[in-house]
Amino acid sequence: MSPDRLAFLATYWNGKASLEPLREQADVAKRIHTDLLRRLIERHLPGSPCTLLDAGGGTGRFSIQLAAQGNAVTHLDLSLDMIKIARTTASDRGVAGIDFIQGSITDLSTFPDRVFDIVLCIDSPISFCHGDYGAALDELTRVSRNAVVFSVMNRTSMIMAGGVDFDLTHFGTLKTVKNVFETGNLLVDDQLLQLHAGLMPSWHAFTPEELQAELLDRGFRPTELAAIGALSSLTNKELLLKLVDSPHYQDYLDFEEKFDALGSVLGGGYSGAGNLAIAAVRR
Ligand SMILES: C[S@@+](CC[C@H](N)C(=O)[O-])C[C@H]1O[C@@H](n2cnc3c(N)ncnc32)[C@H](O)[C@@H]1O
């Protein structure tokens, strides 16, 4: 990725950093999404303790807890402001030993091949590499010895999550969604930003079949695939708020895990960014 593009993305994510830890408080479905991802990660830890890279680790939603469990965690992010919050949170919680590094998932050349037992890249850093997502997948799989857990943008749920509304509002006809449907890519240029200043940076959204094939091509066998959080994203928020504090919550998560992994659900759900999750092991 070009230095200009990396600088642009770092600035964008720096601007989001202070809001990032508040997302779960603002949206109970986000909290459930996190709990489902935690369970997926736990199932794929190749041993305990293990060496782990949280790539695009943000404010430490996963890295801090995983380090608290005794794993040797490297937390890499493009945004220094994200890292600053993660560092402070870890320190406030008395969690030591996380190696914080600023860098891009498209270039992990400071790390040798297969140096981490498991590599995480959660909530769409791969998708935000847009045309360079292949380089990110090359690098993330190269540095993993045993396993990867990724979550990326889900192509059909991105279309359902507002793509059609956007096109009909601004163009009165389908425009961007046709290209997203065909290629997975949304190029957010000046023209689109003038129509809607709050758009996320350009992205690539995957189909489930495409994501599986990308990992198979890089020597990893998918073990789990889910439209993670699809069911809760479509459920009444007030009812979910009661559920998460009830004794029935774990039972609900058990059910949602089965539901979100159904072939008929894989392209669905409305929690746009990061709701296609995959875990895979080296063949
Ligand atoms: C939506 S946040 C997710 C953070 C974290 N993985 C989580 O699930 O809470 C996306 C993160 O990816 C980081 N990011 C985006 N592009 C990146 C890149 N090319 N290399 C490294 N980090 C990147 C951003 O700075 C941001 O912290």
Coordinates of C-alpha atoms and ligand atoms in Angstrom, one line a residue:
M1 CA 0.0 0.0 0.0
S2 CA 1.3 3.4 -0.8
P3 CA 2.7 5.6 2.0
D4 CA 0.1 8.3 1.2
R5 CA -2.7 5.8 1.5
L6 CA -1.3 4.4 4.8
A7 CA -1.0 8.0 6.2
F8 CA -4.6 8.7 5.1
L9 CA -5.9 5.5 6.8
A10 CA -3.8 6.2 10.0
T11 CA -5.4 9.7 10.2
Y12 CA -8.9 8.3 9.7
W13 CA -8.5 5.6 12.4
N14 CA -6.8 8.1 14.8
G15 CA -10.0 10.1 14.5
K16 CA -12.1 7.0 15.5
A17 CA -10.0 5.9 18.4
S18 CA -11.7 7.6 21.3
L19 CA -15.1 6.3 20.1
E20 CA -14.0 2.8 19.7
P21 CA -14.3 1.6 23.3
L22 CA -17.8 3.0 23.5
R23 CA -19.3 0.9 20.8
E24 CA -20.3 -1.9 23.0
Q25 CA -22.0 0.4 25.5
A26 CA -24.0 2.0 22.7
D27 CA -25.1 -1.2 21.1
V28 CA -25.9 -4.4 22.9
A29 CA -25.6 -6.3 19.5
K30 CA -22.0 -5.2 19.4
R31 CA -21.4 -6.7 22.9
I32 CA -22.9 -10.0 21.7
H33 CA -20.8 -9.8 18.6
T34 CA -17.7 -9.5 20.8
D35 CA -18.7 -12.4 23.0
L36 CA -19.3 -14.6 20.0
L37 CA -15.9 -13.6 18.6
R38 CA -14.2 -14.3 22.0
R39 CA -15.7 -17.8 22.0
L40 CA -14.5 -18.4 18.4
I41 CA -11.0 -17.2 19.3
E42 CA -10.9 -19.4 22.5
R43 CA -11.8 -22.5 20.4
H44 CA -8.9 -21.9 18.2
L45 CA -6.1 -21.0 20.6
P46 CA -3.5 -23.7 19.7
G47 CA -2.4 -24.1 23.3
S48 CA -2.2 -22.1 26.5
P49 CA -0.2 -20.1 26.7
C50 CA 0.6 -19.4 23.1
T51 CA 2.1 -16.7 21.0
L52 CA -0.5 -14.5 19.3
L53 CA -0.6 -11.5 16.9
D54 CA -3.7 -9.3 17.2
A55 CA -3.3 -7.5 13.8
G56 CA -5.3 -4.3 13.6
G57 CA -5.9 -4.8 17.3
G58 CA -7.5 -1.4 17.8
T59 CA -8.0 -0.4 21.5
G60 CA -7.3 -3.9 22.7
R61 CA -10.8 -5.4 22.8
F62 CA -9.3 -8.9 22.4
S63 CA -5.5 -8.5 23.0
I64 CA -5.7 -7.3 26.6
Q65 CA -7.9 -10.2 27.8
L66 CA -5.8 -12.7 25.9
A67 CA -2.6 -11.3 27.5
A68 CA -4.3 -11.4 30.9
Q69 CA -4.8 -15.1 30.3
G70 CA -1.0 -15.6 30.0
N71 CA -0.6 -15.6 26.2
A72 CA 2.4 -13.7 24.7
V73 CA 0.6 -11.0 22.7
T74 CA 1.8 -8.7 20.0
H75 CA -0.7 -6.0 19.3
L76 CA -0.1 -4.3 15.9
D77 CA -2.1 -1.4 14.6
L78 CA -1.8 1.4 12.0
S79 CA -3.2 4.0 14.4
L80 CA -1.0 5.3 17.2
D81 CA -4.1 6.7 18.9
M82 CA -5.7 3.3 19.0
I83 CA -2.4 1.8 20.4
K84 CA -2.3 4.6 23.0
I85 CA -5.7 3.7 24.3
A86 CA -4.9 0.0 24.3
R87 CA -1.7 0.6 26.2
T88 CA -3.4 2.8 28.8
T89 CA -6.3 0.2 29.3
A90 CA -3.8 -2.6 29.7
S91 CA -1.9 -0.6 32.3
D92 CA -5.1 0.3 34.1
R93 CA -6.1 -3.3 34.3
G94 CA -2.6 -4.4 35.5
V95 CA -2.0 -6.4 32.3
A96 CA 1.7 -6.4 31.4
G97 CA 3.7 -8.0 28.6
I98 CA 1.9 -6.9 25.5
D99 CA 4.2 -5.9 22.7
F100 CA 2.6 -2.8 21.0
I101 CA 3.8 -2.1 17.4
Q102 CA 2.7 0.5 14.9
G103 CA 2.5 -1.0 11.4
S104 CA 0.4 -2.2 8.6
I105 CA -1.0 -5.7 8.0
T106 CA 0.1 -5.3 4.4
D107 CA 3.7 -5.4 5.4
L108 CA 4.7 -7.6 8.3
S109 CA 8.3 -8.0 7.1
T110 CA 9.7 -7.3 10.6
F111 CA 8.3 -10.8 11.5
P112 CA 9.7 -14.1 10.3
D113 CA 7.5 -16.8 8.7
R114 CA 5.3 -18.8 11.1
V115 CA 6.4 -16.9 14.2
F116 CA 3.0 -16.7 15.9
D117 CA 1.0 -19.7 17.0
I118 CA -2.2 -17.8 16.0
V119 CA -3.0 -14.6 14.2
L120 CA -6.1 -12.6 14.7
C121 CA -7.4 -9.8 12.4
I122 CA -10.9 -8.8 13.6
D123 CA -13.5 -6.3 12.5
S124 CA -12.3 -5.6 9.0
P125 CA -8.7 -4.3 8.9
I126 CA -8.4 -6.7 5.9
S127 CA -11.4 -5.2 4.2
F128 CA -10.1 -1.7 4.7
C129 CA -7.0 -2.6 2.7
H130 CA -9.4 -2.4 -0.3
G131 CA -7.3 -3.3 -3.4
D132 CA -4.4 -4.5 -1.2
Y133 CA -6.4 -7.0 0.8
G134 CA -4.5 -9.9 -1.0
A135 CA -1.2 -8.5 0.4
A136 CA -2.7 -8.4 3.9
L137 CA -3.9 -12.0 3.6
D138 CA -0.5 -13.1 2.3
E139 CA 1.3 -11.5 5.3
L140 CA -1.2 -12.5 8.0
T141 CA -1.1 -16.2 6.9
R142 CA 2.7 -16.1 6.4
V143 CA 3.4 -15.2 10.0
S144 CA 1.0 -17.8 11.5
R145 CA 2.3 -21.2 12.5
N146 CA -1.0 -22.9 13.3
A147 CA -4.2 -20.9 13.1
V148 CA -5.9 -17.7 12.0
V149 CA -9.2 -16.0 13.1
F150 CA -10.3 -13.2 10.8
S151 CA -13.5 -11.2 10.5
V152 CA -14.2 -9.1 7.4
M153 CA -16.9 -7.3 5.7
N154 CA -19.7 -9.6 4.4
R155 CA -20.5 -8.6 0.8
T156 CA -24.3 -9.3 0.8
S157 CA -24.8 -7.9 4.3
M158 CA -23.0 -4.7 3.3
I159 CA -25.5 -4.3 0.5
M160 CA -28.4 -5.0 2.8
A161 CA -27.0 -2.8 5.6
G162 CA -27.5 0.4 3.6
G163 CA -26.0 0.1 0.2
V164 CA -29.4 0.1 -1.6
D165 CA -30.6 3.0 0.6
F166 CA -27.5 4.9 -0.3
D167 CA -27.9 4.4 -4.0
L168 CA -31.6 5.2 -4.1
T169 CA -31.1 8.3 -1.9
H170 CA -28.4 9.8 -4.0
F171 CA -28.9 8.3 -7.5
G172 CA -32.5 7.1 -7.6
T173 CA -31.2 3.9 -9.0
L174 CA -28.8 1.1 -8.2
K175 CA -25.2 2.3 -8.8
T176 CA -22.5 1.4 -6.2
V177 CA -24.2 -1.8 -5.1
K178 CA -23.9 -3.4 -8.5
N179 CA -20.1 -3.1 -8.4
V180 CA -20.0 -4.2 -4.8
F181 CA -22.1 -7.2 -5.7
E182 CA -19.8 -8.1 -8.7
T183 CA -16.4 -7.3 -7.3
G184 CA -16.7 -6.7 -3.5
N185 CA -15.1 -3.3 -3.9
L186 CA -16.4 0.1 -2.9
L187 CA -14.1 2.9 -4.0
V188 CA -14.9 5.9 -1.8
D189 CA -13.8 8.8 -3.9
D190 CA -14.3 12.6 -3.6
Q191 CA -17.6 12.3 -5.4
L192 CA -19.1 9.8 -3.0
L193 CA -17.7 11.8 0.0
Q194 CA -19.4 14.9 -1.2
L195 CA -22.7 13.0 -1.2
H196 CA -22.1 11.5 2.3
A197 CA -19.1 12.8 4.3
G198 CA -19.4 10.1 6.9
L199 CA -18.6 7.2 4.6
M200 CA -15.9 4.7 5.8
P201 CA -12.7 4.5 3.6
S202 CA -12.7 2.3 0.5
W203 CA -13.2 -1.4 1.3
H204 CA -13.4 -4.9 -0.1
A205 CA -16.3 -7.1 1.1
F206 CA -16.1 -10.9 0.8
T207 CA -18.5 -13.6 -0.1
P208 CA -18.2 -16.7 2.2
E209 CA -17.0 -18.8 -0.7
E210 CA -14.4 -16.2 -1.7
L211 CA -13.0 -16.0 1.8
Q212 CA -12.7 -19.7 2.2
A213 CA -10.9 -19.9 -1.2
E214 CA -8.5 -17.2 -0.2
L215 CA -7.4 -19.2 2.9
L216 CA -7.2 -22.5 1.1
D217 CA -5.0 -20.8 -1.6
R218 CA -2.6 -19.8 1.3
G219 CA -2.4 -23.3 2.8
F220 CA -5.1 -22.9 5.5
R221 CA -8.1 -25.2 6.0
P222 CA -11.2 -23.3 7.2
T223 CA -12.7 -24.9 10.3
E224 CA -15.5 -22.4 11.1
L225 CA -17.3 -19.8 9.0
A226 CA -20.2 -17.7 10.4
A227 CA -22.1 -14.5 9.7
I228 CA -21.2 -13.7 13.3
G229 CA -23.8 -11.7 15.2
A230 CA -26.4 -12.1 12.3
L231 CA -29.2 -13.2 14.6
S232 CA -28.7 -10.7 17.3
S233 CA -28.4 -7.9 14.8
L234 CA -32.0 -8.6 13.8
T235 CA -33.3 -9.0 17.3
N236 CA -35.1 -6.4 19.4
K237 CA -32.4 -4.4 21.4
E238 CA -34.4 -4.0 24.5
L239 CA -35.0 -7.7 24.8
L240 CA -31.3 -8.4 24.1
L241 CA -30.3 -6.0 26.9
K242 CA -32.4 -8.1 29.4
L243 CA -31.0 -11.3 27.9
V244 CA -27.3 -10.5 28.4
D245 CA -27.7 -10.1 32.1
S246 CA -29.9 -13.1 32.5
P247 CA -28.9 -16.8 33.3
H248 CA -30.0 -17.7 29.8
Y249 CA -27.3 -15.7 28.0
Q250 CA -24.8 -18.6 27.5
D251 CA -27.6 -20.8 26.1
Y252 CA -28.5 -18.0 23.7
L253 CA -24.9 -17.8 22.5
D254 CA -24.8 -21.5 22.0
F255 CA -27.9 -21.2 19.8
E256 CA -26.7 -18.2 17.9
E257 CA -23.4 -19.9 17.1
K258 CA -25.3 -22.7 15.3
F259 CA -27.6 -20.3 13.6
D260 CA -25.0 -17.8 12.3
A261 CA -23.0 -20.7 10.8
L262 CA -25.9 -22.1 8.7
G263 CA -25.3 -22.0 5.0
S264 CA -28.6 -20.2 4.5
V265 CA -27.5 -17.4 6.9
L266 CA -23.8 -16.9 5.9
G267 CA -24.4 -13.9 3.7
G268 CA -26.9 -12.2 6.1
G269 CA -27.2 -10.1 9.1
Y270 CA -27.0 -6.4 9.3
S271 CA -24.0 -5.7 11.5
G272 CA -22.2 -4.5 8.4
A273 CA -18.5 -4.3 9.3
G274 CA -16.8 -7.4 10.3
N275 CA -19.7 -9.9 10.4
L276 CA -18.1 -12.6 8.2
A277 CA -15.9 -14.5 10.6
I278 CA -13.6 -17.4 9.6
A279 CA -11.2 -19.6 11.6
A280 CA -8.7 -21.8 9.8
V281 CA -5.8 -24.0 10.6
R282 CA -2.6 -24.6 8.6
R283 CA -2.8 -27.7 6.5
Ligands
LIG1 C1 -12.9 -1.5 13.5 S1 -11.3 -1.4 14.2 C2 -11.2 -3.1 14.9 C3 -10.2 -3.1 16.1 C4 -10.1 -4.5 16.8 N1 -9.5 -5.5 15.9 C5 -11.4 -4.9 17.4 O1 -12.0 -5.9 16.9 O2 -11.8 -4.3 18.4 C6 -10.2 -1.6 12.9 C7 -8.8 -1.4 13.3 O3 -7.9 -1.7 12.2 C8 -6.9 -0.8 12.1 N2 -6.3 -0.9 10.8 C9 -7.0 -0.5 9.6 N3 -6.2 -0.7 8.6 C10 -5.0 -1.3 9.1 C11 -3.8 -1.7 8.5 N4 -3.6 -1.7 7.1 N5 -2.9 -2.2 9.3 C12 -3.0 -2.3 10.6 N6 -4.2 -1.9 11.2 C13 -5.1 -1.4 10.5 C14 -7.5 0.5 12.6 O4 -6.5 1.4 13.0 C15 -8.4 0.0 13.7 O5 -7.8 0.0 14.9

